[in-house]
PDB file of C-alpha atoms in Angstrom:
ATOM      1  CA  UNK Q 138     111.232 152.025 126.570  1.00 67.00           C
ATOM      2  CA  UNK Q 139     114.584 151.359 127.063  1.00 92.00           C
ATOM      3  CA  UNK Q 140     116.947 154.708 128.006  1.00 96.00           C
ATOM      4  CA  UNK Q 141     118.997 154.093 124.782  1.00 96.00           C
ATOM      5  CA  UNK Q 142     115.784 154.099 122.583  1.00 94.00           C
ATOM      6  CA  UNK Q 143     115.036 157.257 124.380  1.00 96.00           C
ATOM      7  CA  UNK Q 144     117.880 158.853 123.921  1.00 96.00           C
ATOM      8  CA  UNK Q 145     118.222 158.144 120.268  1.00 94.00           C
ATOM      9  CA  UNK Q 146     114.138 159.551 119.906  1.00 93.00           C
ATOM     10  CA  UNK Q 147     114.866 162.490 121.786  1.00 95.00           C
ATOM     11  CA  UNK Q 148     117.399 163.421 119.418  1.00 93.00           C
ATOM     12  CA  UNK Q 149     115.689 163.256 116.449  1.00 91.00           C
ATOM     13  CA  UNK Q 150     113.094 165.416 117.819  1.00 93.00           C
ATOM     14  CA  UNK Q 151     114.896 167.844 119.846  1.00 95.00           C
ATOM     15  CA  UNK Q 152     117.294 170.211 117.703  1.00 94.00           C
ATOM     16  CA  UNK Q 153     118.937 171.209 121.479  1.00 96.00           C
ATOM     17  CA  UNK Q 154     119.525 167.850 122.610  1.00 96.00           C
ATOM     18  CA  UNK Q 155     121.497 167.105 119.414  1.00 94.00           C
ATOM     19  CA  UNK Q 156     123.165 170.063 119.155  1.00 95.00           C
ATOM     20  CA  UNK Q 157     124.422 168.888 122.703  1.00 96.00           C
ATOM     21  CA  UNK Q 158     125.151 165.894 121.484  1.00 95.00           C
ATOM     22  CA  UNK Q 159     126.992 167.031 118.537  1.00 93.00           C
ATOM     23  CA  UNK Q 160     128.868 169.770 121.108  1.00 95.00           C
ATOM     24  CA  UNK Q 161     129.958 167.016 123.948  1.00 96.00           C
ATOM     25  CA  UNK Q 162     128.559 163.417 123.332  1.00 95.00           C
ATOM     26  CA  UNK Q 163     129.858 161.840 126.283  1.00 95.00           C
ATOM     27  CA  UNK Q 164     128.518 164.721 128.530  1.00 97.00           C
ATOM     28  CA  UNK Q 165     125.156 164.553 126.625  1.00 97.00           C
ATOM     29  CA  UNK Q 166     124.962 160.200 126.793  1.00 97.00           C
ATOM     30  CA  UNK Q 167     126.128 160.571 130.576  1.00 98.00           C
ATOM     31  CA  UNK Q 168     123.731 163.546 131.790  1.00 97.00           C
ATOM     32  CA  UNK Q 169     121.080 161.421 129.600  1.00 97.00           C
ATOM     33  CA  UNK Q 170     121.672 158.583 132.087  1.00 97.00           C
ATOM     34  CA  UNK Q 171     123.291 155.773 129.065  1.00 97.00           C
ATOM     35  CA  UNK Q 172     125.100 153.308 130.445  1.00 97.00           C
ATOM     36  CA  UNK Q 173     128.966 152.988 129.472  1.00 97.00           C
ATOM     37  CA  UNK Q 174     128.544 150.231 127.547  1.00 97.00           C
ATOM     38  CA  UNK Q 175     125.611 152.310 125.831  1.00 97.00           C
ATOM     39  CA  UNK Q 176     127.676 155.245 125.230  1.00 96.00           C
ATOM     40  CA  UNK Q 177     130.062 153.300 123.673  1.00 96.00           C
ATOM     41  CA  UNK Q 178     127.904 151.475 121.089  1.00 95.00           C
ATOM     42  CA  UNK Q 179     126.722 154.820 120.183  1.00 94.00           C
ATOM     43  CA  UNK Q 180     129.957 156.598 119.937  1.00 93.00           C
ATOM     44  CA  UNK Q 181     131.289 153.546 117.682  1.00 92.00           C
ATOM     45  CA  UNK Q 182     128.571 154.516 114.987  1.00 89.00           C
ATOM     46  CA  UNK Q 183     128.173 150.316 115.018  1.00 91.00           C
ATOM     47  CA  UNK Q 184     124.436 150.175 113.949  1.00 92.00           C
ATOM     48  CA  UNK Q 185     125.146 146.241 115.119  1.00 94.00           C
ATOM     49  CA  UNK Q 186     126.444 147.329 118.692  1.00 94.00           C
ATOM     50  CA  UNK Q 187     123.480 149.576 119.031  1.00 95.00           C
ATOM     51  CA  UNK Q 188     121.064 147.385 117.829  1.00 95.00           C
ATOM     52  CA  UNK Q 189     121.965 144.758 119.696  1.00 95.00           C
ATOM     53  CA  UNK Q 190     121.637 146.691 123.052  1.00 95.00           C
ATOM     54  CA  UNK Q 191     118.032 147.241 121.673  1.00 94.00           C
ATOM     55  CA  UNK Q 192     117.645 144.204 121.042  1.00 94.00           C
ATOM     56  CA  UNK Q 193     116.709 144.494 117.407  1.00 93.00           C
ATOM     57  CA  UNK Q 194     117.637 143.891 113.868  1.00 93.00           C
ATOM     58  CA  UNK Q 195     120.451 146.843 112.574  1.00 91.00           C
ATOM     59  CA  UNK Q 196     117.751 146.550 109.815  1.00 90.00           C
ATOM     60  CA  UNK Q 197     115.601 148.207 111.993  1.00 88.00           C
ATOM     61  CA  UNK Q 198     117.630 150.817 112.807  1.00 85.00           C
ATOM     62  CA  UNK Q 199     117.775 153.845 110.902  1.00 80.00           C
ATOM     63  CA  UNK Q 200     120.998 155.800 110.226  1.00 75.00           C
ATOM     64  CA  UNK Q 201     123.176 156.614 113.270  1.00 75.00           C
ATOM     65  CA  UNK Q 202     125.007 159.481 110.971  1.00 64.00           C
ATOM     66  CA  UNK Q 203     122.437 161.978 111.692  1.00 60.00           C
ATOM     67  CA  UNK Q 204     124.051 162.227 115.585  1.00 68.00           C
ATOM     68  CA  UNK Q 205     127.558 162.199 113.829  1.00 60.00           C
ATOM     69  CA  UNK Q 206     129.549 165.295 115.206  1.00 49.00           C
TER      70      UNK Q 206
END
């Protein structure tokens, strides 16, 4: 599983981990291990950019707005 994939799993399960998110993003993404590039994509809120480092349809992608902050 790629890191990003991870990352956006872990926060849908763990109400810490997105409340860190939420609190500091970059911090969060960078302590996570997500690349630049990742952090980027998920900062943008482009469900294209993201999906695309997944490798995957933005169809397949649900919402990015629950990690708004």
């Amino acid at each position: 599983m790629s890191k990003l994939l991870e990352y956006l799993n872990t926060l849908d399960k763990d109400s810490a981990a997105l409340a860190a998110h939420r609190s500091d993003p970059n911090a969060a993404m960078a302590d996570f291990g997500l690349t630049p590039e990742e952090q980027t994509a998920v900062l943008s809120g482009d469900k294209e950019a993201v999906a695309g480092l997944l490798g995957i349809s933005a169809e397949d992608l649900p919402a990015l707005d629950s990690i708004e902050y």
